[in-house]
Coordinates of C-alpha atoms in Angstrom, one line a residue:
M1 CA 197.6 98.5 105.6
Y2 CA 195.3 100.3 108.0
R3 CA 192.2 99.1 106.0
Y4 CA 193.2 95.5 106.7
I5 CA 193.9 96.2 110.4
R6 CA 190.3 97.6 110.6
K7 CA 189.0 94.3 109.0
S8 CA 191.1 92.3 111.6
M9 CA 190.3 94.4 114.7
K10 CA 189.7 91.6 117.2
P11 CA 193.1 89.8 116.4
F12 CA 194.7 93.3 116.4
I13 CA 193.4 94.1 119.9
A14 CA 194.5 90.7 121.2
F15 CA 197.9 91.1 119.6
S16 CA 198.3 94.6 121.1
F17 CA 197.3 93.6 124.6
V18 CA 199.3 90.3 124.7
S19 CA 202.4 91.9 123.2
M20 CA 202.3 94.5 125.9
L21 CA 202.0 91.9 128.6
G22 CA 204.8 89.9 127.0
A23 CA 207.1 93.0 127.2
V24 CA 206.2 93.6 130.8
S25 CA 207.0 89.9 131.6
V26 CA 210.4 90.2 129.8
V27 CA 211.4 93.3 131.7
F28 CA 210.1 91.9 135.0
M29 CA 213.0 89.5 134.8
A30 CA 215.4 92.3 135.9
Y31 CA 213.3 92.8 139.1
I32 CA 213.5 89.1 139.9
I33 CA 217.3 89.3 139.6
N34 CA 217.3 92.4 141.8
L35 CA 215.3 90.6 144.5
L36 CA 217.5 87.5 144.3
V37 CA 220.9 89.3 144.5
E38 CA 219.6 91.6 147.2
T39 CA 218.5 88.7 149.3
I40 CA 221.7 86.8 148.8
T41 CA 224.0 89.7 149.5
E42 CA 222.1 90.6 152.6
G43 CA 221.9 87.0 153.8
K44 CA 218.1 87.1 154.3
F45 CA 217.5 83.4 154.0
E46 CA 214.0 83.7 155.3
N47 CA 213.1 85.8 152.2
F48 CA 215.0 83.5 149.8
I49 CA 212.4 80.7 149.8
W50 CA 209.4 82.9 148.8
I51 CA 211.6 84.7 146.2
A52 CA 212.6 81.3 144.7
V53 CA 208.9 80.4 144.5
L54 CA 208.1 83.7 142.9
S55 CA 210.8 83.1 140.4
F56 CA 209.3 79.7 139.6
V57 CA 205.9 81.2 139.1
Y58 CA 207.4 84.0 136.9
V59 CA 209.1 81.4 134.7
L60 CA 205.7 79.7 134.1
I61 CA 204.0 83.0 133.3
D62 CA 206.8 84.2 131.1
S63 CA 206.9 80.9 129.2
Y64 CA 203.2 81.1 128.6
L65 CA 203.3 84.7 127.5
D66 CA 206.2 83.9 125.1
Y67 CA 203.9 81.2 123.5
A68 CA 200.9 83.5 123.6
V69 CA 202.8 86.4 121.9
D70 CA 203.8 84.1 119.0
V71 CA 200.3 82.8 118.6
V72 CA 198.6 86.2 118.5
N73 CA 201.3 87.5 116.2
E74 CA 200.6 84.6 113.8
R75 CA 196.8 85.0 114.1
L76 CA 197.0 88.7 113.2
T77 CA 199.5 88.0 110.4
Q78 CA 197.3 85.3 108.8
E79 CA 194.1 87.4 109.2
L80 CA 195.8 90.3 107.4
M81 CA 197.1 88.0 104.7
Y82 CA 193.6 86.5 104.3
H83 CA 192.1 89.9 103.5
I84 CA 195.0 90.9 101.2
R85 CA 194.6 87.6 99.2
E86 CA 190.8 88.1 99.0
D87 CA 191.2 91.7 97.8
L88 CA 193.9 90.8 95.3
L89 CA 191.7 88.0 93.9
E90 CA 188.7 90.3 93.6
S91 CA 190.8 92.9 91.9
I92 CA 192.2 90.4 89.4
E93 CA 188.7 89.0 88.9
S94 CA 187.4 92.5 88.0
Q95 CA 189.9 92.9 85.2
S96 CA 189.0 92.4 81.6
I97 CA 190.5 89.5 79.8
V98 CA 192.9 91.9 77.8
E99 CA 194.0 93.5 81.1
F100 CA 194.7 90.2 82.6
E101 CA 196.6 88.9 79.6
K102 CA 198.6 92.1 79.3
L103 CA 200.6 91.1 82.4
G104 CA 200.1 87.4 82.0
R105 CA 199.4 84.4 84.2
D106 CA 203.0 84.0 85.4
Y107 CA 203.0 87.6 86.7
Y108 CA 200.0 87.0 89.0
L109 CA 201.3 83.5 90.0
N110 CA 204.5 85.1 91.1
M111 CA 202.6 87.8 92.9
Y112 CA 200.5 85.1 94.8
T113 CA 203.6 83.1 95.7
K114 CA 206.7 85.1 96.1
D115 CA 205.3 88.6 96.5
L116 CA 202.6 87.7 99.1
E117 CA 205.2 85.6 100.9
T118 CA 207.5 88.6 101.0
I119 CA 204.7 90.8 102.4
E120 CA 203.9 88.2 105.1
S121 CA 207.4 87.4 106.2
D122 CA 209.4 90.6 105.5
Y123 CA 206.7 93.3 105.9
I124 CA 203.9 92.3 108.3
K125 CA 205.8 90.0 110.6
E126 CA 208.7 92.5 110.8
L127 CA 206.2 95.3 111.6
L128 CA 204.8 93.2 114.4
S129 CA 208.3 92.5 115.6
M130 CA 209.0 96.2 115.7
Y131 CA 205.9 96.8 117.8
N132 CA 207.1 94.2 120.3
D133 CA 210.6 95.7 120.3
V134 CA 209.2 99.2 121.0
W135 CA 207.3 98.0 124.1
V136 CA 210.4 96.2 125.5
F137 CA 212.6 99.2 124.8
I138 CA 210.2 101.7 126.5
L139 CA 209.7 99.6 129.6
G140 CA 213.4 98.7 129.9
F141 CA 214.6 102.3 129.4
V142 CA 212.1 103.8 131.8
S143 CA 212.9 101.2 134.5
A144 CA 216.6 101.7 134.2
I145 CA 216.4 105.5 134.3
V146 CA 214.1 105.4 137.3
I147 CA 216.5 103.1 139.3
S148 CA 219.8 104.9 138.5
P149 CA 219.8 107.5 135.7
L150 CA 223.6 108.1 135.3
F151 CA 224.7 104.5 135.6
A152 CA 221.8 103.4 133.3
I153 CA 222.8 105.9 130.6
L154 CA 226.5 104.9 130.7
M155 CA 225.6 101.2 130.5
I156 CA 223.1 101.7 127.6
G157 CA 225.8 103.7 125.7
L158 CA 228.4 100.9 126.3
S159 CA 226.0 98.2 125.3
S160 CA 225.0 100.0 122.1
L161 CA 228.6 99.9 120.6
P162 CA 228.2 96.6 118.7
F163 CA 225.1 97.8 117.0
A164 CA 227.0 100.3 114.9
L165 CA 228.8 97.5 113.1
P166 CA 226.0 96.4 110.7
Y167 CA 225.9 100.0 109.3
F168 CA 229.6 99.8 108.4
S169 CA 229.7 96.1 107.4
R170 CA 226.5 96.1 105.2
K171 CA 228.3 97.5 102.1
I172 CA 231.2 95.2 102.2
L173 CA 229.0 92.1 102.9
G174 CA 226.5 93.3 100.2
N175 CA 229.3 93.7 97.6
A176 CA 230.7 90.2 98.4
K177 CA 227.3 88.5 98.1
L178 CA 226.4 90.5 94.9
N179 CA 229.7 89.4 93.3
L180 CA 229.0 85.8 94.3
S181 CA 225.5 86.0 92.8
Q182 CA 226.8 87.4 89.5
I183 CA 229.5 84.8 89.2
N184 CA 227.0 82.0 90.1
E185 CA 224.6 83.3 87.5
K186 CA 227.3 83.2 84.8
Y187 CA 228.3 79.7 85.8
L188 CA 224.7 78.5 85.6
S189 CA 224.2 80.2 82.3
L190 CA 227.2 78.3 80.8
L191 CA 226.1 75.1 82.4
T192 CA 222.6 75.5 80.9
E193 CA 224.0 76.3 77.5
I194 CA 226.0 73.0 77.6
F195 CA 223.1 70.9 78.7
D196 CA 220.8 72.5 76.1
S197 CA 223.3 71.8 73.4
F198 CA 224.4 68.3 74.7
T199 CA 223.6 66.5 71.4
T200 CA 225.5 69.1 69.3
L201 CA 228.6 69.0 71.6
K202 CA 228.5 65.2 71.6
V203 CA 228.2 64.9 67.9
Y204 CA 231.1 67.3 67.2
D205 CA 233.1 66.0 70.1
V206 CA 233.9 69.4 71.5
F207 CA 233.0 68.9 75.2
P208 CA 236.6 69.5 76.3
L209 CA 236.7 73.0 74.7
F210 CA 233.4 74.0 76.3
N211 CA 234.3 72.5 79.6
K212 CA 237.4 74.7 79.7
R213 CA 235.2 77.8 79.8
L214 CA 233.1 76.1 82.5
R215 CA 236.1 75.2 84.6
S216 CA 237.3 78.8 84.5
K217 CA 233.9 80.1 85.8
S218 CA 233.9 77.2 88.4
R219 CA 237.3 78.5 89.7
D220 CA 235.8 82.0 89.9
L221 CA 232.9 80.6 91.9
V222 CA 235.4 78.9 94.3
E223 CA 237.2 82.3 95.0
A224 CA 233.9 84.2 95.3
K225 CA 232.5 81.7 97.9
V226 CA 235.8 81.8 99.9
Y227 CA 235.7 85.6 99.8
V228 CA 232.1 85.7 101.1
T229 CA 233.1 83.3 104.0
H230 CA 236.2 85.4 104.7
T231 CA 234.2 88.6 104.8
N232 CA 231.4 87.1 107.0
K233 CA 234.0 85.7 109.4
F234 CA 235.9 88.9 109.5
V235 CA 232.8 90.9 110.4
Y236 CA 231.8 88.2 112.9
A237 CA 235.3 88.4 114.5
I238 CA 234.9 92.2 114.9
S239 CA 231.4 91.8 116.3
Y240 CA 232.6 89.1 118.7
G241 CA 235.4 91.4 119.9
L242 CA 233.0 94.3 120.4
R243 CA 230.6 92.0 122.4
M244 CA 233.5 90.8 124.6
F245 CA 234.6 94.3 125.1
V246 CA 231.1 95.4 126.2
N247 CA 230.8 92.3 128.4
V248 CA 234.1 92.8 130.2
F249 CA 233.9 96.6 130.6
S250 CA 230.3 96.5 131.8
W251 CA 231.6 94.6 134.7
V252 CA 234.5 97.1 135.1
L253 CA 232.0 100.0 135.0
G254 CA 229.6 98.3 137.3
G255 CA 232.4 97.4 139.7
Y256 CA 233.6 101.0 139.8
F257 CA 230.1 102.3 140.7
V258 CA 229.6 99.5 143.3
L259 CA 233.0 100.2 144.9
N260 CA 232.2 103.9 145.0
H261 CA 228.9 103.1 146.7
S262 CA 227.0 104.8 143.9
V263 CA 224.9 101.7 143.3
T264 CA 224.4 98.5 145.2
L265 CA 225.4 95.1 143.7
A266 CA 221.7 94.3 143.3
V267 CA 221.1 97.5 141.4
F268 CA 224.2 96.8 139.2
F269 CA 222.8 93.4 138.2
T270 CA 219.3 94.9 137.6
I271 CA 220.7 97.7 135.4
K272 CA 222.9 95.3 133.5
Q273 CA 219.9 93.1 132.7
L274 CA 217.7 96.1 131.8
T275 CA 220.3 97.5 129.4
Q276 CA 219.9 94.4 127.4
Y277 CA 216.2 95.1 127.1
V278 CA 217.1 98.6 125.8
A279 CA 220.0 97.8 123.5
Y280 CA 218.8 94.6 121.9
P281 CA 215.4 96.0 120.8
I282 CA 217.3 98.8 119.1
Q283 CA 219.2 96.2 117.1
G284 CA 216.1 94.2 116.4
F285 CA 214.2 97.3 115.5
G286 CA 216.9 98.3 113.0
A287 CA 217.0 94.9 111.4
S288 CA 213.3 94.7 111.1
Y289 CA 213.1 98.3 109.7
T290 CA 215.6 97.3 107.0
E291 CA 213.5 94.3 106.1
V292 CA 210.3 96.4 106.0
V293 CA 211.9 99.1 103.8
A294 CA 213.2 96.4 101.4
A295 CA 209.7 94.7 101.3
K296 CA 207.8 98.0 100.9
S297 CA 208.3 98.1 97.1
V298 CA 206.8 94.6 96.8
K299 CA 203.9 95.6 99.1
D300 CA 203.3 98.7 97.0
K301 CA 203.3 96.6 93.8
V302 CA 200.6 94.3 95.1
F303 CA 198.5 97.1 96.6
E304 CA 198.6 99.0 93.4
I305 CA 196.9 96.0 91.7
I306 CA 194.4 95.8 94.6
D307 CA 193.7 99.6 94.3
Q308 CA 193.0 99.3 90.6
R309 CA 189.9 97.2 91.2
N310 CA 187.4 97.9 88.5
I311 CA 183.8 98.8 89.4
E312 CA 181.6 95.9 88.4
A313 CA 179.7 96.8 85.3
V314 CA 175.9 96.7 85.3
K315 CA 174.8 93.9 83.1
E316 CA 172.6 94.6 80.1
E317 CA 169.5 92.4 80.1
S318 CA 168.6 93.2 76.5
N319 CA 170.0 90.5 74.2
I320 CA 172.6 91.1 71.5
Q321 CA 171.1 91.3 68.0
K322 CA 174.1 92.3 65.9
I323 CA 177.8 92.5 66.0
I324 CA 179.1 95.3 63.9
F325 CA 182.6 95.8 62.7
E326 CA 183.4 99.3 61.3
D327 CA 186.9 100.0 60.0
F328 CA 188.0 97.2 62.3
S329 CA 191.8 96.9 62.6
V330 CA 193.8 94.7 64.9
N331 CA 197.6 94.8 65.5
F332 CA 198.8 91.8 67.5
D333 CA 202.5 91.1 68.4
E334 CA 203.5 93.9 66.1
K335 CA 201.7 92.3 63.2
L336 CA 198.7 93.7 61.3
I337 CA 196.0 91.0 61.4
F338 CA 192.9 92.9 60.2
Q339 CA 192.8 96.3 58.4
Q340 CA 189.7 98.4 58.1
L341 CA 187.3 95.5 58.2
N342 CA 183.6 96.2 57.7
L343 CA 181.2 93.4 58.6
Q344 CA 177.9 92.7 60.4
L345 CA 176.9 89.4 62.1
E346 CA 173.3 88.8 63.1
K347 CA 171.6 86.7 65.7
G348 CA 169.9 83.6 64.4
K349 CA 172.7 83.1 61.8
K350 CA 175.5 80.6 61.8
Y351 CA 178.9 81.7 60.4
L352 CA 181.7 79.3 59.4
L353 CA 185.1 81.0 59.8
I354 CA 187.9 79.6 57.6
G355 CA 191.4 80.7 56.6
E356 CA 194.9 79.4 56.5
S357 CA 196.8 78.7 59.7
G358 CA 197.9 82.0 61.3
S359 CA 195.5 84.0 59.2
G360 CA 193.8 85.4 62.3
K361 CA 190.8 83.1 63.0
S362 CA 191.6 83.0 66.7
T363 CA 192.4 86.7 66.9
F364 CA 189.0 87.5 65.3
L365 CA 187.2 85.4 67.9
K366 CA 189.2 86.6 70.9
S367 CA 188.5 90.2 69.9
L368 CA 184.8 89.4 70.6
I369 CA 185.5 88.3 74.2
G370 CA 187.9 91.1 75.0
S371 CA 191.0 89.1 74.9
I372 CA 192.5 91.1 72.1
P373 CA 192.6 94.9 72.3
V374 CA 190.7 96.8 69.6
E375 CA 189.7 100.4 68.9
N376 CA 186.7 101.1 71.0
H377 CA 184.5 102.4 68.2
S378 CA 185.5 99.8 65.6
L379 CA 183.6 96.9 67.3
K380 CA 180.0 97.5 68.4
F381 CA 177.1 95.4 69.8
Q382 CA 173.5 96.3 68.9
L383 CA 170.9 95.2 71.5
E384 CA 167.2 94.4 71.2
N385 CA 166.3 97.6 73.0
G386 CA 168.2 99.7 70.4
K387 CA 171.3 100.4 72.5
L388 CA 174.7 100.3 70.7
L389 CA 177.6 99.4 72.9
D390 CA 181.3 99.4 71.9
S391 CA 184.1 97.1 73.0
S392 CA 184.9 99.2 76.0
E393 CA 181.5 98.2 77.4
L394 CA 182.0 94.5 76.8
E395 CA 181.7 93.7 80.5
K396 CA 178.0 94.7 80.3
I397 CA 177.2 91.9 77.8
S398 CA 179.9 89.4 78.5
H399 CA 177.3 87.2 80.2
Q400 CA 175.7 86.7 76.8
I401 CA 178.8 85.3 75.1
S402 CA 180.2 81.7 75.4
Y403 CA 183.6 80.8 73.9
I404 CA 185.2 77.4 73.4
G405 CA 188.9 77.8 72.9
Q406 CA 191.5 75.3 71.8
E407 CA 192.2 74.3 75.4
T408 CA 189.6 73.0 77.8
S409 CA 189.6 74.2 81.4
I410 CA 189.3 71.3 83.8
F411 CA 188.9 72.1 87.5
Q412 CA 189.4 69.9 90.6
L413 CA 185.7 69.4 90.9
S414 CA 183.2 66.7 90.0
L415 CA 182.0 66.3 86.4
K416 CA 178.7 68.0 87.3
E417 CA 180.5 71.0 88.9
N418 CA 183.0 71.2 85.9
I419 CA 180.0 71.5 83.6
S420 CA 178.0 74.0 85.7
L421 CA 181.1 75.7 87.0
Q422 CA 179.6 75.4 90.5
N423 CA 176.2 77.0 89.4
S424 CA 173.1 75.3 90.5
I425 CA 172.1 72.3 88.3
T426 CA 169.6 69.5 88.9
D427 CA 170.5 65.8 88.5
S428 CA 168.0 65.6 85.6
E429 CA 169.6 68.5 83.8
F430 CA 173.1 67.1 84.4
H431 CA 172.2 63.6 83.0
A432 CA 170.4 65.2 80.0
L433 CA 173.5 67.3 79.1
C434 CA 175.8 64.3 79.5
K435 CA 173.6 62.2 77.2
Q436 CA 173.4 65.1 74.6
V437 CA 177.2 65.3 74.3
G438 CA 178.0 61.6 74.8
L439 CA 179.2 61.5 78.4
E440 CA 176.6 59.1 79.7
K441 CA 179.1 56.6 81.0
W442 CA 180.6 59.4 83.2
A443 CA 177.4 60.7 84.6
D444 CA 177.2 58.3 87.5
Q445 CA 180.9 58.3 88.3
S446 CA 182.5 59.6 91.5
T447 CA 181.3 63.0 92.6
E448 CA 184.9 64.0 93.3
F449 CA 187.7 65.1 90.9
D450 CA 189.4 61.8 90.2
S451 CA 191.6 60.1 87.6
I452 CA 188.8 60.0 85.1
L453 CA 188.8 63.8 84.7
S454 CA 192.5 64.3 85.2
T455 CA 193.4 61.9 82.4
A456 CA 190.5 62.7 80.1
S457 CA 191.4 62.6 76.4
G458 CA 191.1 65.6 74.1
G459 CA 187.8 64.4 72.7
E460 CA 186.4 63.8 76.2
K461 CA 187.5 67.3 77.3
R462 CA 185.8 68.8 74.2
R463 CA 182.5 67.1 75.2
I464 CA 182.8 68.7 78.6
D465 CA 183.2 72.0 76.9
L466 CA 180.1 71.4 74.8
A467 CA 178.1 70.4 77.9
R468 CA 179.2 73.6 79.6
L469 CA 178.2 75.7 76.6
L470 CA 174.8 74.0 76.5
F471 CA 174.3 74.5 80.2
F472 CA 174.9 78.3 80.1
D473 CA 172.8 78.7 76.9
R474 CA 174.0 82.1 75.9
E475 CA 173.1 84.2 72.8
I476 CA 176.6 84.4 71.2
L477 CA 178.5 81.1 70.7
L478 CA 182.1 81.2 69.5
F479 CA 184.1 78.1 68.6
D480 CA 187.8 78.4 68.0
E481 CA 188.7 75.2 66.0
P482 CA 186.9 72.9 68.5
T483 CA 187.7 69.8 66.5
A484 CA 191.5 70.4 66.1
G485 CA 193.4 67.2 67.0
L486 CA 190.2 65.1 67.5
D487 CA 189.5 61.7 65.9
A488 CA 186.6 61.3 63.5
Q489 CA 184.2 60.0 66.2
N490 CA 184.7 63.0 68.5
R491 CA 184.8 65.4 65.6
M492 CA 181.4 64.1 64.4
K493 CA 179.9 64.5 68.0
V494 CA 181.0 68.1 68.1
E495 CA 179.6 68.9 64.7
E496 CA 176.3 67.1 65.6
V497 CA 175.9 69.3 68.7
V498 CA 176.6 72.5 66.8
S499 CA 174.3 71.6 64.0
H500 CA 171.3 71.3 66.5
L501 CA 171.9 74.8 67.9
E502 CA 169.2 77.3 66.9
N503 CA 168.4 81.0 67.3
K504 CA 171.9 81.9 68.3
L505 CA 174.7 83.9 66.7
I506 CA 177.3 81.3 66.0
V507 CA 180.8 81.8 64.7
Y508 CA 182.6 78.5 64.2
S509 CA 186.3 78.5 63.0
T510 CA 187.8 75.4 61.5
H511 CA 190.1 74.0 58.9
Q512 CA 188.3 70.7 58.9
Y513 CA 184.8 70.5 57.4
D514 CA 182.8 68.1 55.3
E515 CA 180.0 68.7 52.8
E516 CA 177.1 67.8 55.1
F517 CA 178.4 69.9 58.0
M518 CA 178.9 73.0 55.8
Q519 CA 175.3 73.1 54.9
Q520 CA 174.4 73.8 58.6
F521 CA 175.9 77.3 58.2
D522 CA 174.3 80.4 56.7
Y523 CA 177.5 82.2 55.7
C524 CA 181.1 81.5 55.2
L525 CA 183.6 84.0 56.5
E526 CA 186.9 83.5 54.7
I527 CA 190.0 85.5 55.9
Q528 CA 192.1 86.7 53.1
D529 CA 195.1 89.1 53.5
G530 CA 193.7 91.0 56.6
S531 CA 190.2 91.1 55.3
I532 CA 187.1 88.9 55.5
V533 CA 185.0 87.8 52.5
M534 CA 181.5 86.9 53.5
R535 CA 179.3 84.8 51.2
E536 CA 176.4 82.4 51.5
T537 CA 177.4 78.8 52.0
S538 CA 177.3 76.3 49.1
V539 CA 179.3 73.2 48.3
N540 CA 181.2 75.1 45.6
D541 CA 182.5 77.6 48.1
F542 CA 184.9 75.1 49.7
V543 CA 187.8 73.0 48.7
L544 CA 188.0 69.7 50.5

């Protein structure tokens, strides 16, 4: 966390200074009370007016500082969260595709929503609250001891009695809430089961039998909720009794010291006020500490991801000439997809990848972009300068590979920015690309993300994919069944664009092809029982 404080030094200094002033203002209330009581008991009316004015000024200053403390706390919190979010995003961005997909999108979404929210509310804000509590405690304790050491210590000890209750009640309250959570989970599980099987239960007319089980759990839920309320109220009653005991006997103790002339009435009221500034921060500090400890595991999980940031690979400028598979084997989802495959793909050639559904076409292509883990030395990339890189160095050449998957990524950007992915692109380049892929009618539409893009059809999205691929103009072009689910017109447009691509290494997987389109490819790669048979294309090679 210190690294983020260093990045947020100005807000941190402002927070530290204003929090200290806020604590001084809070404790100063005791001295205002001392002056008022002393003036009243001594009958010094001539001093009462200026003390009343001083009290009014104090209220204004204290109110402003209360506001200022909250503002600087929030400013520092949000600055820290900003840097944490930025570092987390950069760390995720530095991961390879296979590293990202190992944990999955939902894992990181949960981290960005629930985990970061926990860090903000239960870790950072509670730490700042503890800092405020420490200042109030120190100033209150020192002031009380300076005024009357013995009376202050006795009053602080008496006022601290209620704060022992949470340590004894935590277990009983925790068990009650845990029991309620478990029963509620069972009830919802049965309810979900009934809703998911509604048709079956309706057809066989067995709702009453299943509702009987549900009613039993519903009754358990009633008892569990009543027990939680009973437990909460019981603990509250004890807490209330302790607070009343402290309140009454603090007056008894104070009265004893006043009657024995050990302290004045003004000092009694002052110490009574100061003990609150000692005792309550202890309670607040304890509660905040509990939250911080509970949230630390979440903070550590997020920071572990941040600390695993990969060093950005130095990009190879030399172009890929060959992709070499040597004893290439892939196991995915505990299923052997490819076994000891040996194959070479060359730049300037077009390869048509075919095979039955589930045979491994997508797996083959995803292995080339690092989305599927492979043995480092079984997949190699030969460059123009003679270098031979294996799959562990894929980040060095990833800028030379384009991939069109079966789903199109549409962002909340204009059409132009969706195509260029926010890279620089001239209007003439943009219009030329739109014309090339058949998006002319969209080229002059709104520059903002609107209903046109959000409701684009599958064919229109595929044309955006093609325009994006043409804009980036990379050496290796991979197509994962780009015409799946498209009508004849959109399929023909995709095939037309692909047929005009030259001097690239193209791998195009499909289960839909016609005679004319086949002739645009140099080789056919047919997946058969975990192996790939490569042959030159001819009409006789295919069954339509």
